[in-house]
Amino acid sequence: MRRVLERLGHEVEITCDGAEALERLTAPDAARLAIMDWMMPELDGLDVCRRVKNLGSMNPVYVIVLTARREKEDLLQAFEAGADDFISKPFDQDELAARLQVGQRIIEQQSLLSSLIDSIPDLIYFSDGSGRCLGCNRAFARYVGRNRTEIVGSRPPDFFDRARAEEYRELRERIERDEAPSRYSKWVTYPDGESRLMDCVTTPFHGPHEEMIGWIEVSRDITERHRIDREHRRLAAVVEQAAEAIMITDLDGNIQYVNPAFQQLTGYATEDAVGCTPNILKSGTHEDAYYRKIWTALEKGEIWNGRFTNRGKNGHFFEAESVIFPIRNREGEITNYASIMKDVTQELHLEAQLRQAQKMNAVGQLAGGVAHDFNNLLMVIRNSAQFALEGKESPEEVEEDLTAVIDAAKQAATLTRQLLAFSRKQVLSPRQLDLNEVVLGLENMLQRVIPENIRIRYNVAEDPCLCRVDHGQIEQVIVNMAVNARDAMPGGGTLIIETRHAQLSRQDAEEFIEWEEECTGRYVLLMISDSGVGMDRDTMHHIFEPFFTTKGVGKGTGLGLSTAYGIIKQHGGHISVYSEPGSGTTFKVYLPEVREKTETAGRQEQSGDLPGGGETILIAEDEPAVLHLATRMLRLLGYEVLEARSGEEALEVLDRYKGHVDLLFADVVMPGMDGTELAGKVSERYPDIRVLFASGYSEFHVKDQGMIHDENDLIQKPFVLADLAHKIRKVLGAPDSG
């Protein structure tokens, strides 16, 4: 037989008796195919077969019994012992080869099945009806902490501790009772002490007569899934209990989820919102382009931050700060969009109240300063005029008094212009100025707003620093930055105001907020430095933003650095800031330099060649003192003058007057019929009459209110004789000739 087997290509190992055969077939490297004689010394073939099969190895031996017996009872006895096949003596070589081939195929299938079961990470355990282990995979053996040969053929008490053995006993009893699959979860502990949560499925298997002959248990490790589920539940609880309204949509904008805070904020419950789009919140406040911009950002995968005015279910409007962002899967694909909304309606209301309080505080500070300045000027005007009227002074002293009155009036006009600049109601009126003179001209004013514990140093350039600027607005810039420096030195310090000539290079210009190629060139430089508390880099980056402040609530004038920044940019200039905490701050303002002085200082009020004429002018002014003064000025210039104290009276004068009126000179603001209404009626009745308006308001305010449309038709109060003379000739379209 050995020669036959070797000729068939098999590797053959021979044992002399049953005991030796049993030893070899239970070894780790045992053969998978055995041919054994029924009758052998020590142990017969059936005993060996029975013992080998009872081991229940995951790699079973295929046993062919060789026997001369042919009775049916003998064959049944062999199969009951576990034999897989038999062959009769004397054997036929072809029959032997065929039976070996069948056995080899079965062994290969068993090996494949065993490998598949071993490759499964789940714990797999087979048991017969008595609880004896028929087999397990490698994962189960690792869980038990035993070699598989120690487990197969044993019962749970043999390889488990008492608690787990008892658990398996109860499981076997339940299966025997129910004879149905069961599923449950349990925590198990590996030999290394690690605990894992298992999802277990136990299924009975039955014999040919439907009797239960055993069961199989498959346990899957769900520890990670349990952790993720727990995190998801925790996250869901956070979302559900969040104070902010949360909404999740699909890629088409259809709402898939809203949390309770969404319902509380908008009034839309889950059943109302799900399936709809966020359009249910549209208030009509925002243009369609606003929403398109949001969708464009989201489709690019960007996060959008902004504010909405939304409308709730009951029609109420509310302001919401929103963050809308895409949700991605593990592959990075956008699957949903999420929105987090916070109701800021009350905050905005409080913010508006705070701004109003700050504004009123600023108005109070400004009003106090203005009252102080005007009281000083009125004191000079009143007493100087009183001295001149008493007639007790020499002509030289009278002239000195009148000069003081004129100077005080000029200062009052300058103060008014500064107020208009501070209120941002003055149109830009640039002219050539020496920055040195502007700085030094503010010395008295700065002394009133800067406390005595702060020393002011002026370092102006020796040569004129000529630039083309609006005088009032540049003064505003200087005052704003000086006040800012004052607030940075609550305990006192030094404020330095300097002027220089500067050649700005590209490297220098990189310190500005934005770089422009045109930045390079010649400039006059205004530097304002303080020895105050300084600021960090983040604060410097925001210092010119509107509404940004480093001061406490209720402090500041509201005329901040953002205004200064805007004014400088209007003039084609640039501004930068450098500071370090505890080391003070320096602002640098660059204004385009004018190389040569090309403009005169202006007309002198007392020049003898003021332009005039013989035309007839109707003046309408409700203030008697102003009416009287304007009439004197016009007659001094040679004009015929008609007077009216209201718009209605002006129309009556025109209707009564038989001559030709060339110009209507009207105050814009009068009780009853104002100047603009009067001008409209005059133009309808007398289209040839030209119109000149006068107003104490700024040009910006008058035009902004729709009172006039051409600044050439307006002269601002207070005006002097020279201003009036040239303005009238300009309106009448006549040359400035004396």
Short mmCIF file of N, CA and C in Angstrom, two decimals, residues 538-690:
data_model
loop_
_atom_site.label_atom_id
_atom_site.label_comp_id
_atom_site.label_asym_id
_atom_site.label_seq_id
_atom_site.Cartn_x
_atom_site.Cartn_y
_atom_site.Cartn_z
N ASP A 538 -2.64 93.83 18.12
CA ASP A 538 -4.01 93.56 17.69
C ASP A 538 -4.85 94.84 17.76
N THR A 539 -4.66 95.63 18.81
CA THR A 539 -5.39 96.89 18.93
C THR A 539 -5.00 97.84 17.81
N MET A 540 -3.70 97.88 17.48
CA MET A 540 -3.25 98.75 16.38
C MET A 540 -3.94 98.41 15.07
N HIS A 541 -4.19 97.13 14.84
CA HIS A 541 -4.81 96.70 13.59
C HIS A 541 -6.26 97.16 13.49
N HIS A 542 -6.89 97.46 14.63
CA HIS A 542 -8.31 97.83 14.63
C HIS A 542 -8.53 99.31 14.97
N ILE A 543 -7.47 100.06 15.26
CA ILE A 543 -7.61 101.38 15.86
C ILE A 543 -8.36 102.37 14.97
N PHE A 544 -8.31 102.18 13.63
CA PHE A 544 -8.97 103.12 12.73
C PHE A 544 -10.36 102.64 12.31
N GLU A 545 -10.82 101.52 12.86
CA GLU A 545 -12.13 101.01 12.48
C GLU A 545 -13.23 101.82 13.16
N PRO A 546 -14.34 102.06 12.44
CA PRO A 546 -15.46 102.77 13.07
C PRO A 546 -15.96 102.02 14.29
N PHE A 547 -16.30 102.76 15.33
CA PHE A 547 -16.87 102.25 16.58
C PHE A 547 -15.88 101.46 17.43
N PHE A 548 -14.64 101.31 16.96
CA PHE A 548 -13.66 100.60 17.80
C PHE A 548 -13.12 101.59 18.83
N THR A 549 -13.11 101.18 20.08
CA THR A 549 -12.62 102.06 21.13
C THR A 549 -11.87 101.26 22.17
N THR A 550 -10.88 101.89 22.76
CA THR A 550 -10.14 101.27 23.86
C THR A 550 -10.54 101.91 25.18
N LYS A 551 -11.54 102.81 25.12
CA LYS A 551 -11.91 103.54 26.33
C LYS A 551 -13.11 102.89 27.00
N GLY A 552 -13.32 103.24 28.24
CA GLY A 552 -14.42 102.68 28.99
C GLY A 552 -15.75 103.26 28.54
N VAL A 553 -16.82 102.63 29.02
CA VAL A 553 -18.16 103.07 28.68
C VAL A 553 -18.39 104.49 29.17
N GLY A 554 -18.97 105.34 28.29
CA GLY A 554 -19.28 106.70 28.68
C GLY A 554 -18.15 107.67 28.48
N LYS A 555 -17.00 107.20 27.99
CA LYS A 555 -15.87 108.10 27.78
C LYS A 555 -15.71 108.36 26.30
N GLY A 556 -14.93 109.41 25.97
CA GLY A 556 -14.68 109.73 24.57
C GLY A 556 -15.67 110.74 24.05
N THR A 557 -15.29 111.41 22.95
CA THR A 557 -16.14 112.45 22.36
C THR A 557 -16.92 111.95 21.17
N GLY A 558 -16.65 110.76 20.70
CA GLY A 558 -17.30 110.27 19.50
C GLY A 558 -16.64 110.75 18.23
N LEU A 559 -15.62 111.62 18.34
CA LEU A 559 -14.90 112.14 17.17
C LEU A 559 -13.58 111.39 17.09
N GLY A 560 -13.65 110.13 16.77
CA GLY A 560 -12.51 109.24 16.93
C GLY A 560 -11.54 109.20 15.79
N LEU A 561 -10.66 108.21 15.90
CA LEU A 561 -9.58 108.06 14.92
C LEU A 561 -10.10 107.60 13.57
N SER A 562 -11.27 106.96 13.53
CA SER A 562 -11.82 106.58 12.23
C SER A 562 -12.15 107.83 11.41
N THR A 563 -12.63 108.88 12.09
CA THR A 563 -12.90 110.14 11.40
C THR A 563 -11.60 110.75 10.89
N ALA A 564 -10.57 110.74 11.73
CA ALA A 564 -9.27 111.26 11.31
C ALA A 564 -8.75 110.50 10.10
N TYR A 565 -8.90 109.17 10.13
CA TYR A 565 -8.43 108.35 9.01
C TYR A 565 -9.16 108.74 7.72
N GLY A 566 -10.50 108.90 7.81
CA GLY A 566 -11.27 109.26 6.63
C GLY A 566 -10.88 110.62 6.08
N ILE A 567 -10.64 111.58 6.97
CA ILE A 567 -10.25 112.92 6.51
C ILE A 567 -8.91 112.87 5.80
N ILE A 568 -7.95 112.16 6.37
CA ILE A 568 -6.62 112.07 5.76
C ILE A 568 -6.71 111.43 4.38
N LYS A 569 -7.50 110.35 4.24
CA LYS A 569 -7.63 109.70 2.94
C LYS A 569 -8.32 110.61 1.94
N GLN A 570 -9.28 111.45 2.40
CA GLN A 570 -9.94 112.40 1.52
C GLN A 570 -8.95 113.39 0.92
N HIS A 571 -7.92 113.71 1.67
CA HIS A 571 -6.92 114.67 1.23
C HIS A 571 -5.78 114.00 0.46
N GLY A 572 -5.92 112.72 0.14
CA GLY A 572 -4.86 112.03 -0.59
C GLY A 572 -3.67 111.70 0.28
N GLY A 573 -3.87 111.71 1.58
CA GLY A 573 -2.77 111.45 2.50
C GLY A 573 -2.80 110.04 3.05
N HIS A 574 -1.91 109.79 4.01
CA HIS A 574 -1.78 108.47 4.60
C HIS A 574 -1.51 108.63 6.10
N ILE A 575 -1.90 107.63 6.86
CA ILE A 575 -1.71 107.68 8.31
C ILE A 575 -1.25 106.32 8.80
N SER A 576 -0.34 106.32 9.76
CA SER A 576 0.14 105.08 10.35
C SER A 576 0.25 105.27 11.86
N VAL A 577 0.36 104.15 12.57
CA VAL A 577 0.48 104.20 14.02
C VAL A 577 1.51 103.18 14.45
N TYR A 578 2.31 103.56 15.44
CA TYR A 578 3.24 102.61 16.05
C TYR A 578 3.12 102.74 17.56
N SER A 579 3.05 101.59 18.23
CA SER A 579 2.90 101.62 19.68
C SER A 579 3.34 100.30 20.26
N GLU A 580 3.72 100.34 21.51
CA GLU A 580 4.00 99.14 22.29
C GLU A 580 3.40 99.34 23.67
N PRO A 581 2.87 98.27 24.26
CA PRO A 581 2.28 98.42 25.60
C PRO A 581 3.27 99.02 26.59
N GLY A 582 2.84 100.11 27.24
CA GLY A 582 3.67 100.76 28.24
C GLY A 582 4.69 101.72 27.69
N SER A 583 4.76 101.88 26.36
CA SER A 583 5.81 102.72 25.75
C SER A 583 5.25 103.86 24.92
N GLY A 584 3.96 104.18 25.07
CA GLY A 584 3.42 105.30 24.34
C GLY A 584 3.04 104.95 22.91
N THR A 585 2.56 105.98 22.19
CA THR A 585 2.06 105.79 20.83
C THR A 585 2.49 106.97 19.96
N THR A 586 2.77 106.69 18.69
CA THR A 586 3.10 107.74 17.72
C THR A 586 2.23 107.56 16.48
N PHE A 587 1.51 108.62 16.13
CA PHE A 587 0.76 108.66 14.88
C PHE A 587 1.54 109.51 13.88
N LYS A 588 1.62 109.03 12.64
CA LYS A 588 2.26 109.77 11.57
C LYS A 588 1.22 110.04 10.48
N VAL A 589 1.06 111.32 10.16
CA VAL A 589 0.13 111.73 9.11
C VAL A 589 0.93 112.35 7.98
N TYR A 590 0.81 111.76 6.78
CA TYR A 590 1.51 112.26 5.60
C TYR A 590 0.51 112.96 4.69
N LEU A 591 0.77 114.24 4.38
CA LEU A 591 -0.07 115.01 3.47
C LEU A 591 0.76 115.45 2.27
N PRO A 592 0.22 115.32 1.05
CA PRO A 592 1.00 115.70 -0.14
C PRO A 592 1.51 117.14 -0.03
N GLU A 593 2.79 117.31 -0.30
CA GLU A 593 3.42 118.62 -0.15
C GLU A 593 3.19 119.48 -1.39
N VAL A 594 2.94 120.78 -1.16
CA VAL A 594 2.89 121.78 -2.23
C VAL A 594 4.23 122.49 -2.21
N ARG A 595 4.98 122.43 -3.31
CA ARG A 595 6.37 122.90 -3.30
C ARG A 595 6.48 124.42 -3.28
N GLU A 596 5.57 125.13 -3.98
CA GLU A 596 5.67 126.58 -4.06
C GLU A 596 4.36 127.21 -3.63
N LYS A 597 4.48 128.35 -2.97
CA LYS A 597 3.29 129.06 -2.52
C LYS A 597 2.69 129.81 -3.69
N THR A 598 1.48 129.40 -4.09
CA THR A 598 0.87 129.98 -5.29
C THR A 598 -0.41 130.73 -4.99
N GLU A 599 -0.90 130.67 -3.76
CA GLU A 599 -2.17 131.31 -3.43
C GLU A 599 -1.95 132.44 -2.44
N THR A 600 -2.71 133.49 -2.60
CA THR A 600 -2.62 134.60 -1.66
C THR A 600 -3.43 134.28 -0.43
N ALA A 601 -3.23 135.04 0.59
CA ALA A 601 -3.90 134.78 1.87
C ALA A 601 -5.38 135.09 1.82
N GLY A 602 -5.85 135.71 0.77
CA GLY A 602 -7.28 136.04 0.69
C GLY A 602 -7.48 137.53 0.65
N ARG A 603 -8.70 137.93 0.44
CA ARG A 603 -9.00 139.34 0.31
C ARG A 603 -8.99 140.01 1.68
N GLN A 604 -8.58 141.24 1.72
CA GLN A 604 -8.64 142.02 2.95
C GLN A 604 -9.98 142.72 3.03
N GLU A 605 -10.58 142.65 4.19
CA GLU A 605 -11.92 143.20 4.35
C GLU A 605 -11.97 144.70 4.09
N GLN A 606 -10.88 145.37 4.33
CA GLN A 606 -10.93 146.83 4.27
C GLN A 606 -10.28 147.37 3.00
N SER A 607 -10.13 146.50 1.98
CA SER A 607 -9.57 147.02 0.73
C SER A 607 -10.57 147.98 0.11
N GLY A 608 -10.05 148.98 -0.56
CA GLY A 608 -10.91 150.04 -1.06
C GLY A 608 -11.52 149.78 -2.40
N ASP A 609 -11.22 148.64 -3.02
CA ASP A 609 -11.71 148.41 -4.38
C ASP A 609 -12.68 147.23 -4.42
N LEU A 610 -13.55 147.10 -3.42
CA LEU A 610 -14.52 146.02 -3.42
C LEU A 610 -15.52 146.23 -4.55
N PRO A 611 -15.89 145.13 -5.26
CA PRO A 611 -16.85 145.28 -6.37
C PRO A 611 -18.24 145.61 -5.85
N GLY A 612 -18.93 146.47 -6.56
CA GLY A 612 -20.29 146.83 -6.20
C GLY A 612 -21.11 147.04 -7.46
N GLY A 613 -22.22 147.76 -7.35
CA GLY A 613 -23.06 148.00 -8.51
C GLY A 613 -24.26 148.83 -8.14
N GLY A 614 -25.06 149.13 -9.17
CA GLY A 614 -26.25 149.94 -8.94
C GLY A 614 -27.53 149.16 -9.05
N GLU A 615 -27.46 147.82 -9.08
CA GLU A 615 -28.66 147.00 -9.20
C GLU A 615 -29.53 147.10 -7.93
N THR A 616 -30.76 146.62 -8.10
CA THR A 616 -31.71 146.63 -6.98
C THR A 616 -31.78 145.22 -6.38
N ILE A 617 -31.65 145.15 -5.06
CA ILE A 617 -31.63 143.88 -4.35
C ILE A 617 -32.72 143.89 -3.29
N LEU A 618 -33.55 142.81 -3.29
CA LEU A 618 -34.55 142.62 -2.25
C LEU A 618 -33.96 141.64 -1.23
N ILE A 619 -33.86 142.08 0.03
CA ILE A 619 -33.33 141.21 1.08
C ILE A 619 -34.47 140.76 1.99
N ALA A 620 -34.55 139.44 2.21
CA ALA A 620 -35.57 138.85 3.09
C ALA A 620 -34.85 138.17 4.25
N GLU A 621 -35.02 138.71 5.47
CA GLU A 621 -34.32 138.21 6.65
C GLU A 621 -35.21 138.46 7.86
N ASP A 622 -35.45 137.41 8.66
CA ASP A 622 -36.37 137.54 9.79
C ASP A 622 -35.70 138.10 11.03
N GLU A 623 -34.37 138.10 11.10
CA GLU A 623 -33.66 138.62 12.26
C GLU A 623 -33.38 140.11 12.04
N PRO A 624 -34.00 141.02 12.84
CA PRO A 624 -33.87 142.46 12.57
C PRO A 624 -32.43 142.95 12.55
N ALA A 625 -31.61 142.49 13.49
CA ALA A 625 -30.23 142.98 13.54
C ALA A 625 -29.46 142.58 12.28
N VAL A 626 -29.65 141.34 11.85
CA VAL A 626 -28.97 140.88 10.64
C VAL A 626 -29.51 141.63 9.42
N LEU A 627 -30.83 141.86 9.37
CA LEU A 627 -31.42 142.60 8.26
C LEU A 627 -30.84 144.01 8.18
N HIS A 628 -30.75 144.66 9.31
CA HIS A 628 -30.21 146.02 9.33
C HIS A 628 -28.75 146.03 8.87
N LEU A 629 -27.95 145.08 9.37
CA LEU A 629 -26.53 145.03 9.02
C LEU A 629 -26.35 144.73 7.54
N ALA A 630 -27.09 143.76 7.01
CA ALA A 630 -26.96 143.40 5.59
C ALA A 630 -27.37 144.56 4.70
N THR A 631 -28.42 145.28 5.10
CA THR A 631 -28.86 146.44 4.32
C THR A 631 -27.75 147.49 4.26
N ARG A 632 -27.12 147.76 5.39
CA ARG A 632 -26.02 148.72 5.41
C ARG A 632 -24.89 148.28 4.48
N MET A 633 -24.55 147.00 4.52
CA MET A 633 -23.46 146.49 3.70
C MET A 633 -23.78 146.64 2.22
N LEU A 634 -25.02 146.30 1.83
CA LEU A 634 -25.40 146.39 0.42
C LEU A 634 -25.41 147.84 -0.06
N ARG A 635 -25.91 148.74 0.76
CA ARG A 635 -25.93 150.15 0.37
C ARG A 635 -24.53 150.72 0.30
N LEU A 636 -23.65 150.21 1.20
CA LEU A 636 -22.26 150.64 1.16
C LEU A 636 -21.61 150.24 -0.17
N LEU A 637 -22.07 149.13 -0.74
CA LEU A 637 -21.54 148.66 -2.02
C LEU A 637 -22.23 149.32 -3.21
N GLY A 638 -23.20 150.21 -2.95
CA GLY A 638 -23.82 150.99 -4.01
C GLY A 638 -25.13 150.44 -4.52
N TYR A 639 -25.69 149.43 -3.90
CA TYR A 639 -26.92 148.82 -4.39
C TYR A 639 -28.15 149.52 -3.83
N GLU A 640 -29.26 149.49 -4.61
CA GLU A 640 -30.56 149.89 -4.12
C GLU A 640 -31.12 148.70 -3.33
N VAL A 641 -31.66 148.95 -2.14
CA VAL A 641 -32.05 147.85 -1.26
C VAL A 641 -33.52 147.97 -0.88
N LEU A 642 -34.25 146.83 -1.03
CA LEU A 642 -35.61 146.70 -0.54
C LEU A 642 -35.58 145.69 0.60
N GLU A 643 -36.31 145.96 1.70
CA GLU A 643 -36.26 145.10 2.88
C GLU A 643 -37.58 144.36 3.09
N ALA A 644 -37.45 143.10 3.60
CA ALA A 644 -38.63 142.31 3.99
C ALA A 644 -38.23 141.42 5.15
N ARG A 645 -39.16 141.28 6.14
CA ARG A 645 -38.85 140.51 7.35
C ARG A 645 -39.40 139.08 7.30
N SER A 646 -39.97 138.70 6.17
CA SER A 646 -40.49 137.34 6.02
C SER A 646 -40.67 137.04 4.54
N GLY A 647 -40.94 135.79 4.23
CA GLY A 647 -41.16 135.43 2.83
C GLY A 647 -42.43 136.05 2.30
N GLU A 648 -43.47 136.06 3.13
CA GLU A 648 -44.73 136.64 2.69
C GLU A 648 -44.58 138.14 2.41
N GLU A 649 -43.86 138.84 3.29
CA GLU A 649 -43.66 140.28 3.09
C GLU A 649 -42.83 140.54 1.84
N ALA A 650 -41.88 139.68 1.54
CA ALA A 650 -41.05 139.86 0.35
C ALA A 650 -41.89 139.82 -0.91
N LEU A 651 -42.87 138.90 -0.97
CA LEU A 651 -43.75 138.84 -2.14
C LEU A 651 -44.59 140.11 -2.26
N GLU A 652 -45.05 140.62 -1.10
CA GLU A 652 -45.84 141.86 -1.12
C GLU A 652 -45.00 143.03 -1.63
N VAL A 653 -43.73 143.10 -1.19
CA VAL A 653 -42.85 144.19 -1.63
C VAL A 653 -42.65 144.12 -3.14
N LEU A 654 -42.43 142.92 -3.66
CA LEU A 654 -42.24 142.76 -5.11
C LEU A 654 -43.48 143.19 -5.89
N ASP A 655 -44.64 142.81 -5.35
CA ASP A 655 -45.87 143.16 -6.05
C ASP A 655 -46.10 144.67 -6.06
N ARG A 656 -45.70 145.37 -5.00
CA ARG A 656 -45.91 146.82 -4.91
C ARG A 656 -44.85 147.60 -5.68
N TYR A 657 -43.64 147.06 -5.78
CA TYR A 657 -42.52 147.81 -6.36
C TYR A 657 -42.71 147.93 -7.87
N LYS A 658 -42.56 149.14 -8.38
CA LYS A 658 -42.79 149.41 -9.80
C LYS A 658 -41.52 149.22 -10.64
N GLY A 659 -40.34 149.25 -9.97
CA GLY A 659 -39.10 149.12 -10.72
C GLY A 659 -38.70 147.66 -10.94
N HIS A 660 -37.47 147.47 -11.42
CA HIS A 660 -36.95 146.12 -11.70
C HIS A 660 -36.04 145.67 -10.56
N VAL A 661 -36.31 144.49 -10.03
CA VAL A 661 -35.47 143.90 -8.99
C VAL A 661 -34.53 142.90 -9.64
N ASP A 662 -33.22 143.04 -9.37
CA ASP A 662 -32.22 142.18 -10.01
C ASP A 662 -31.89 140.92 -9.19
N LEU A 663 -31.98 141.04 -7.86
CA LEU A 663 -31.51 139.92 -7.02
C LEU A 663 -32.38 139.80 -5.77
N LEU A 664 -32.76 138.54 -5.45
CA LEU A 664 -33.40 138.23 -4.18
C LEU A 664 -32.32 137.65 -3.26
N PHE A 665 -32.08 138.33 -2.13
CA PHE A 665 -31.09 137.88 -1.14
C PHE A 665 -31.89 137.40 0.07
N ALA A 666 -32.03 136.06 0.23
CA ALA A 666 -32.97 135.53 1.22
C ALA A 666 -32.27 134.58 2.19
N ASP A 667 -32.69 134.70 3.47
CA ASP A 667 -32.24 133.72 4.47
C ASP A 667 -32.94 132.39 4.17
N VAL A 668 -32.21 131.30 4.32
CA VAL A 668 -32.80 129.99 4.02
C VAL A 668 -33.88 129.64 5.02
N VAL A 669 -33.58 129.82 6.30
CA VAL A 669 -34.51 129.41 7.35
C VAL A 669 -35.21 130.63 7.92
N MET A 670 -36.53 130.71 7.69
CA MET A 670 -37.37 131.78 8.24
C MET A 670 -38.69 131.17 8.67
N PRO A 671 -39.33 131.73 9.69
CA PRO A 671 -40.65 131.22 10.08
C PRO A 671 -41.66 131.44 8.97
N GLY A 672 -42.65 130.56 8.90
CA GLY A 672 -43.64 130.67 7.84
C GLY A 672 -43.05 130.21 6.53
N MET A 673 -43.06 131.10 5.54
CA MET A 673 -42.49 130.78 4.24
C MET A 673 -40.97 130.93 4.31
N ASP A 674 -40.23 129.80 4.13
CA ASP A 674 -38.78 129.89 4.22
C ASP A 674 -38.19 130.38 2.90
N GLY A 675 -36.87 130.52 2.88
CA GLY A 675 -36.21 131.11 1.73
C GLY A 675 -36.37 130.32 0.45
N THR A 676 -36.32 129.00 0.54
CA THR A 676 -36.43 128.19 -0.68
C THR A 676 -37.83 128.27 -1.28
N GLU A 677 -38.86 128.26 -0.40
CA GLU A 677 -40.23 128.39 -0.91
C GLU A 677 -40.44 129.76 -1.54
N LEU A 678 -39.88 130.78 -0.89
CA LEU A 678 -39.97 132.13 -1.43
C LEU A 678 -39.31 132.20 -2.80
N ALA A 679 -38.12 131.61 -2.92
CA ALA A 679 -37.40 131.65 -4.20
C ALA A 679 -38.20 130.97 -5.30
N GLY A 680 -38.89 129.85 -4.94
CA GLY A 680 -39.69 129.16 -5.94
C GLY A 680 -40.83 130.03 -6.46
N LYS A 681 -41.51 130.72 -5.55
CA LYS A 681 -42.63 131.58 -5.97
C LYS A 681 -42.13 132.78 -6.78
N VAL A 682 -40.98 133.35 -6.36
CA VAL A 682 -40.41 134.48 -7.09
C VAL A 682 -40.03 134.06 -8.50
N SER A 683 -39.43 132.86 -8.63
CA SER A 683 -39.01 132.39 -9.95
C SER A 683 -40.20 132.18 -10.87
N GLU A 684 -41.36 131.78 -10.29
CA GLU A 684 -42.56 131.59 -11.11
C GLU A 684 -43.08 132.93 -11.62
N ARG A 685 -43.06 133.95 -10.73
CA ARG A 685 -43.64 135.24 -11.11
C ARG A 685 -42.64 136.13 -11.82
N TYR A 686 -41.39 136.07 -11.38
CA TYR A 686 -40.36 136.96 -11.93
C TYR A 686 -39.14 136.12 -12.30
N PRO A 687 -39.18 135.42 -13.40
CA PRO A 687 -38.09 134.49 -13.75
C PRO A 687 -36.75 135.17 -13.97
N ASP A 688 -36.71 136.48 -14.19
CA ASP A 688 -35.43 137.16 -14.44
C ASP A 688 -34.68 137.49 -13.15
N ILE A 689 -35.32 137.37 -12.01
CA ILE A 689 -34.66 137.74 -10.75
C ILE A 689 -33.73 136.60 -10.31
N ARG A 690 -32.47 136.96 -10.11
CA ARG A 690 -31.50 135.98 -9.59
C ARG A 690 -31.72 135.81 -8.07
#
